[in-house]
PDB file of C-alpha atoms in Angstrom:
ATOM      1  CA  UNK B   1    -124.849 -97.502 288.244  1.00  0.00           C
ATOM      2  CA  UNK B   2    -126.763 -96.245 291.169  1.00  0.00           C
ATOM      3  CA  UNK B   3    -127.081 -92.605 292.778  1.00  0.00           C
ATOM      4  CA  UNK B   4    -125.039 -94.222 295.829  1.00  0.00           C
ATOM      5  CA  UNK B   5    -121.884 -95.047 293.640  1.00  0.00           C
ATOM      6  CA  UNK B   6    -122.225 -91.691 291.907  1.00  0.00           C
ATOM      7  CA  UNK B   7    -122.046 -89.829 295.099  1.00  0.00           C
ATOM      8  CA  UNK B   8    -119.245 -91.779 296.555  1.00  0.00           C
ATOM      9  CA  UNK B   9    -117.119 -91.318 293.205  1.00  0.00           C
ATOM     10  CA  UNK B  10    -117.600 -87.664 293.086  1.00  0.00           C
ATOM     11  CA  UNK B  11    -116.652 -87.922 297.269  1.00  0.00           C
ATOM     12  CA  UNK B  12    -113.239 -89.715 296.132  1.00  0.00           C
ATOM     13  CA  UNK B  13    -112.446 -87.487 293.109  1.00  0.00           C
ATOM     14  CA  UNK B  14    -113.231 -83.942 295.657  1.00  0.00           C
ATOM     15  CA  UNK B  15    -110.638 -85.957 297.985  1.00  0.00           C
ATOM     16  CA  UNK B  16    -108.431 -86.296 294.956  1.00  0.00           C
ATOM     17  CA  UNK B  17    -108.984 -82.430 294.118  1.00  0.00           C
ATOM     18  CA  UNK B  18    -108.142 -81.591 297.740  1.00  0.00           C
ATOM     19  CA  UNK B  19    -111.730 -79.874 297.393  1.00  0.00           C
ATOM     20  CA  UNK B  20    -112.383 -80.379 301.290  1.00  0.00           C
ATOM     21  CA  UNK B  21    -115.867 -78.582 301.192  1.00  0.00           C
ATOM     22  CA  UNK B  22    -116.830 -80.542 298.374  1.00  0.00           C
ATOM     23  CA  UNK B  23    -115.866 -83.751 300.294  1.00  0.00           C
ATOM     24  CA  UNK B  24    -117.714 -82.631 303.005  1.00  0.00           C
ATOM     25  CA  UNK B  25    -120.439 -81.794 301.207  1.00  0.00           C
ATOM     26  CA  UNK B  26    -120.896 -84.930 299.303  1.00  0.00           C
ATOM     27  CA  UNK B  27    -120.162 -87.221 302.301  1.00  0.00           C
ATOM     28  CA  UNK B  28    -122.978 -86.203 303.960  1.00  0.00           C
ATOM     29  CA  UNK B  29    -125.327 -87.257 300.863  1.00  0.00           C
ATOM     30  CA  UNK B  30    -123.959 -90.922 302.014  1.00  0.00           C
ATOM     31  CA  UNK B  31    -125.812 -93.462 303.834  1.00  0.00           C
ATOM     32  CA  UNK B  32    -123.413 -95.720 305.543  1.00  0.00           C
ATOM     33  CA  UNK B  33    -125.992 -98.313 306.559  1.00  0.00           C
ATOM     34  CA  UNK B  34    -127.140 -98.290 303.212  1.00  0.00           C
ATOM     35  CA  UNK B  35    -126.352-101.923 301.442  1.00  0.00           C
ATOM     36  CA  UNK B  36    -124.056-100.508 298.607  1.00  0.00           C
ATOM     37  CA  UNK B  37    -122.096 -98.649 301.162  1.00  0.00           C
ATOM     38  CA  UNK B  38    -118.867 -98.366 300.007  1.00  0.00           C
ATOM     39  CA  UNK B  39    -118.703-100.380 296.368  1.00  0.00           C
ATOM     40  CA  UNK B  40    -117.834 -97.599 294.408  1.00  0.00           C
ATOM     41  CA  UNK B  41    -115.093 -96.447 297.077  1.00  0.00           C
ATOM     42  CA  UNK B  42    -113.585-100.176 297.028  1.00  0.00           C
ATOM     43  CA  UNK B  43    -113.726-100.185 293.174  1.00  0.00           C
ATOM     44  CA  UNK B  44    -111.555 -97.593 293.009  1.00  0.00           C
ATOM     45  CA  UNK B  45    -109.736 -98.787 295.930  1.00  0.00           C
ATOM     46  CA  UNK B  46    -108.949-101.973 294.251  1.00  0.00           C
ATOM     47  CA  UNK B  47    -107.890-100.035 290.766  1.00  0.00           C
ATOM     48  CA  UNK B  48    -105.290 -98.036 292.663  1.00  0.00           C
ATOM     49  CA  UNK B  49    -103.982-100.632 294.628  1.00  0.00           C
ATOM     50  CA  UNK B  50    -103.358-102.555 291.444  1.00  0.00           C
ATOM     51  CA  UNK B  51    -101.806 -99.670 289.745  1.00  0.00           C
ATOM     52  CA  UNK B  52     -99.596 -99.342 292.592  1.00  0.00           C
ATOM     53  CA  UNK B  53     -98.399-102.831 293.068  1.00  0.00           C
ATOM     54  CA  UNK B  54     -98.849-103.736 289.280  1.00  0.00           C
ATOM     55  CA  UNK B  55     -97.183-107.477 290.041  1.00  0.00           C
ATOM     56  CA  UNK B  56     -98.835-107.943 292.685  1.00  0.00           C
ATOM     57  CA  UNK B  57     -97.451-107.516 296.790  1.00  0.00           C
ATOM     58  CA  UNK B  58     -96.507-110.154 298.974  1.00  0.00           C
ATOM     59  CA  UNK B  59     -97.877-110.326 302.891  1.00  0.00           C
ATOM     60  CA  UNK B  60     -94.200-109.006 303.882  1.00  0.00           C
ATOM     61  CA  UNK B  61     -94.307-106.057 301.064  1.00  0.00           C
ATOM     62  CA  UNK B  62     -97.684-104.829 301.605  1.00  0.00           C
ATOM     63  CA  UNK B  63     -96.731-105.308 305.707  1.00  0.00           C
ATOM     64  CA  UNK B  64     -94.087-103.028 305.278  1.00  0.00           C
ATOM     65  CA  UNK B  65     -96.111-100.558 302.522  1.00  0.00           C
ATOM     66  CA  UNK B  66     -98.499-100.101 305.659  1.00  0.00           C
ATOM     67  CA  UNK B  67     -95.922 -99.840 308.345  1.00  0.00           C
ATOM     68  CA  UNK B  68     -94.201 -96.965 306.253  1.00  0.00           C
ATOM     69  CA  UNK B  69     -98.145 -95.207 305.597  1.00  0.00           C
ATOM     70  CA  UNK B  70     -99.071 -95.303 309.227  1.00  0.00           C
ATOM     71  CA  UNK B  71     -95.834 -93.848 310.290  1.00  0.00           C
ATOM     72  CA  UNK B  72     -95.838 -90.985 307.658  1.00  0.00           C
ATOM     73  CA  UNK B  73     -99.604 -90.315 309.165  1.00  0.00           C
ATOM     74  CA  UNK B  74     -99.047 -87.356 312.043  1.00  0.00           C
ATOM     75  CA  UNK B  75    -102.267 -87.399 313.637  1.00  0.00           C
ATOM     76  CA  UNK B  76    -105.122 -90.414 313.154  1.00  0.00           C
ATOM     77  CA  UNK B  77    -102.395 -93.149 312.708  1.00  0.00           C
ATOM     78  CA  UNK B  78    -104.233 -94.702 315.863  1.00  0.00           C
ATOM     79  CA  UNK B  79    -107.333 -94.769 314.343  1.00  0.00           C
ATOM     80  CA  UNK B  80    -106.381 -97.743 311.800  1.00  0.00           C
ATOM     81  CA  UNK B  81    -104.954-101.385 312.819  1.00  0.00           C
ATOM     82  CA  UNK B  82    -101.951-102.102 310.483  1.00  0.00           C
ATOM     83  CA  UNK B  83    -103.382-105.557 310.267  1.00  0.00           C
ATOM     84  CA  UNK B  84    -106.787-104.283 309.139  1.00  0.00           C
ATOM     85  CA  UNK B  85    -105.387-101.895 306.358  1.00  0.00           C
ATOM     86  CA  UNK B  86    -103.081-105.149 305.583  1.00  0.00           C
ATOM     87  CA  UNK B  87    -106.304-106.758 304.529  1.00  0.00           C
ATOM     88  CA  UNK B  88    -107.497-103.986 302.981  1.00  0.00           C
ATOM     89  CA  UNK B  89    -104.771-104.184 300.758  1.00  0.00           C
ATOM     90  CA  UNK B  90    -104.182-108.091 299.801  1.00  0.00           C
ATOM     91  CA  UNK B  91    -108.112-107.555 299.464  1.00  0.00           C
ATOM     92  CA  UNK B  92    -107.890-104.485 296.741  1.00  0.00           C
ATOM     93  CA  UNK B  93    -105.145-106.629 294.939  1.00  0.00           C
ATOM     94  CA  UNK B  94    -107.476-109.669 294.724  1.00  0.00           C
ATOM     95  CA  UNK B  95    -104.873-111.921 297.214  1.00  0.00           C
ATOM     96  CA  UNK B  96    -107.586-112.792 299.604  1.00  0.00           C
ATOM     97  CA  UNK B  97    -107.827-111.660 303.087  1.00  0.00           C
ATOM     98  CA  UNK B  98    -105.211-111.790 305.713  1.00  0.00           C
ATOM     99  CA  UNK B  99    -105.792-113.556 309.044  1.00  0.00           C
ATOM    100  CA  UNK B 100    -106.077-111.775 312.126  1.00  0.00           C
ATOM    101  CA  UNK B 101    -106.342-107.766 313.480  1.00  0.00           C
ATOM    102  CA  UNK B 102    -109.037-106.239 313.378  1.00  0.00           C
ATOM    103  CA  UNK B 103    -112.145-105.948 311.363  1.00  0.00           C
ATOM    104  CA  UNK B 104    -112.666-102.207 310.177  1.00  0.00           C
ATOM    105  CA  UNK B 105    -117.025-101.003 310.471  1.00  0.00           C
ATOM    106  CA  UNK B 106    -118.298-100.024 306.931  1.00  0.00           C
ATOM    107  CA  UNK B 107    -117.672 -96.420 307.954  1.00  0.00           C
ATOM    108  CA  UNK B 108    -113.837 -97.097 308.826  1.00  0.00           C
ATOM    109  CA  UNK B 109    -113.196 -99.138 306.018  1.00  0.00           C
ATOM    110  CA  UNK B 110    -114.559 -96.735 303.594  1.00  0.00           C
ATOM    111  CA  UNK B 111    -112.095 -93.879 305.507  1.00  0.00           C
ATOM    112  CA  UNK B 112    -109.096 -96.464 305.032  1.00  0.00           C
ATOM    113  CA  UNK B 113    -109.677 -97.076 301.421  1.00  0.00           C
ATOM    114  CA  UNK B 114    -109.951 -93.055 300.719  1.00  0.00           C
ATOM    115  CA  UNK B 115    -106.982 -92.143 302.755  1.00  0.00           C
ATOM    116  CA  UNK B 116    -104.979 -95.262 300.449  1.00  0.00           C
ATOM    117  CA  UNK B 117    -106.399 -94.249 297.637  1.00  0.00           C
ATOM    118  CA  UNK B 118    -105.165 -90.643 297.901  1.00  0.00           C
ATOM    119  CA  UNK B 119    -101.836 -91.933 299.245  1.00  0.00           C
ATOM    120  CA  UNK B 120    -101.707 -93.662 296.363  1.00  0.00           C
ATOM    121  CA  UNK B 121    -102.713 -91.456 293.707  1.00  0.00           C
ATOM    122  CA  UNK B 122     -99.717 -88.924 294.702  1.00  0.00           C
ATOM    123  CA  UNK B 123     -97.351 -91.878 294.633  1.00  0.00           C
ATOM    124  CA  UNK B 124     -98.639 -92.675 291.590  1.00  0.00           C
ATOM    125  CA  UNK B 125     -98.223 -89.256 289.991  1.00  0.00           C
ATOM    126  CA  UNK B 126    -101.813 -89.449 288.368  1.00  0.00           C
ATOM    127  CA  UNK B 127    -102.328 -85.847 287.419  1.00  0.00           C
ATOM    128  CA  UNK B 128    -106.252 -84.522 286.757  1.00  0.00           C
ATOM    129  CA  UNK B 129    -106.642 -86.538 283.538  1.00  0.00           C
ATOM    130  CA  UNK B 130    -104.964 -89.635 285.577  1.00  0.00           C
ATOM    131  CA  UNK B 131    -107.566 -89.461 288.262  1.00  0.00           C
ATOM    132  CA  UNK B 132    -110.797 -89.188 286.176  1.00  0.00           C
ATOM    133  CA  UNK B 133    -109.247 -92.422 284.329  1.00  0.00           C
ATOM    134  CA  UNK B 134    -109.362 -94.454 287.515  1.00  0.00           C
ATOM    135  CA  UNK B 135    -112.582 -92.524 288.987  1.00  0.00           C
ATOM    136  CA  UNK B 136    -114.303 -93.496 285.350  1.00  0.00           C
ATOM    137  CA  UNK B 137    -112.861 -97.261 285.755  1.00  0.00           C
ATOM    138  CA  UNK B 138    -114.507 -97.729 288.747  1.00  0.00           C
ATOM    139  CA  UNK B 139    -118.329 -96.514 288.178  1.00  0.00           C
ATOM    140  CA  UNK B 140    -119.015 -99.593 285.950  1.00  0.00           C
ATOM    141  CA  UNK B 141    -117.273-102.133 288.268  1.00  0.00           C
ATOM    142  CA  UNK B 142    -120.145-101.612 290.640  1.00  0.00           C
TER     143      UNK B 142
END
């Protein structure tokens, strides 16, 4: 486990906490050109996604799972391609990526796959204990 994946699990888990100084603080410490850039992020990412579609999603399910997300979004819903966060998704479920859209920068991915992940989380109902489960799953995946 490296100091990178560290920080970026204790970014996710201030997100989680709704600790927005803390975020901000611990954001900073990240390098985004740095070559594990994001791992720790899409580990969790992946968890959550998997928790949330525990059978698995088809193109048309996780199409309309994003449709629904970027309309409940009231300002920044621009900022993402549905077909990029589509990938994003069949990717954190392990279904391979989707054709097309287009492809999100380090930086944006790793602000897709937080934004999910929260999204997710609340869906999910994972209280305090729930989170540093899925935060704790995803340091030795990296």
């Amino acid at each position: 486990m490296t100091t990178a994946a560290t920080t970026e699990i204790d970014v996710l888990g201030a997100l989680l906490a709704f600790d927005f100084i803390g975020f901000a603080q611990k954001s900073a410490a990240l390098d985004p050109t740095g070559p594990q850039y994001g791992q720790a992020v899409g580990a969790a990412f992946g968890l959550a996604a998997r928790r949330r579609f525990p059978q698995g999603a088809t193109a048309r399910e996780i199409s309309a799972h994003v449709a629904e997300f970027l309309g409940s979004l009231e300002a920044g819903a621009e900022d993402f391609d549905a077909t990029a966060l589509e990938r994003l998704v069949a990717d954190g479920l392990g279904d391979g990526p989707v054709r097309g859209g287009e492809h999100l920068d380090p930086e944006r991915t790793m602000q897709a796959r937080l934004v999910l992940t929260l999204r997710w989380v609340r869906e999910l109902g994972l209280g305090p204990d729930g989170q540093r489960e899925l935060l704790a799953e995803a340091l030795p995946a990296v």
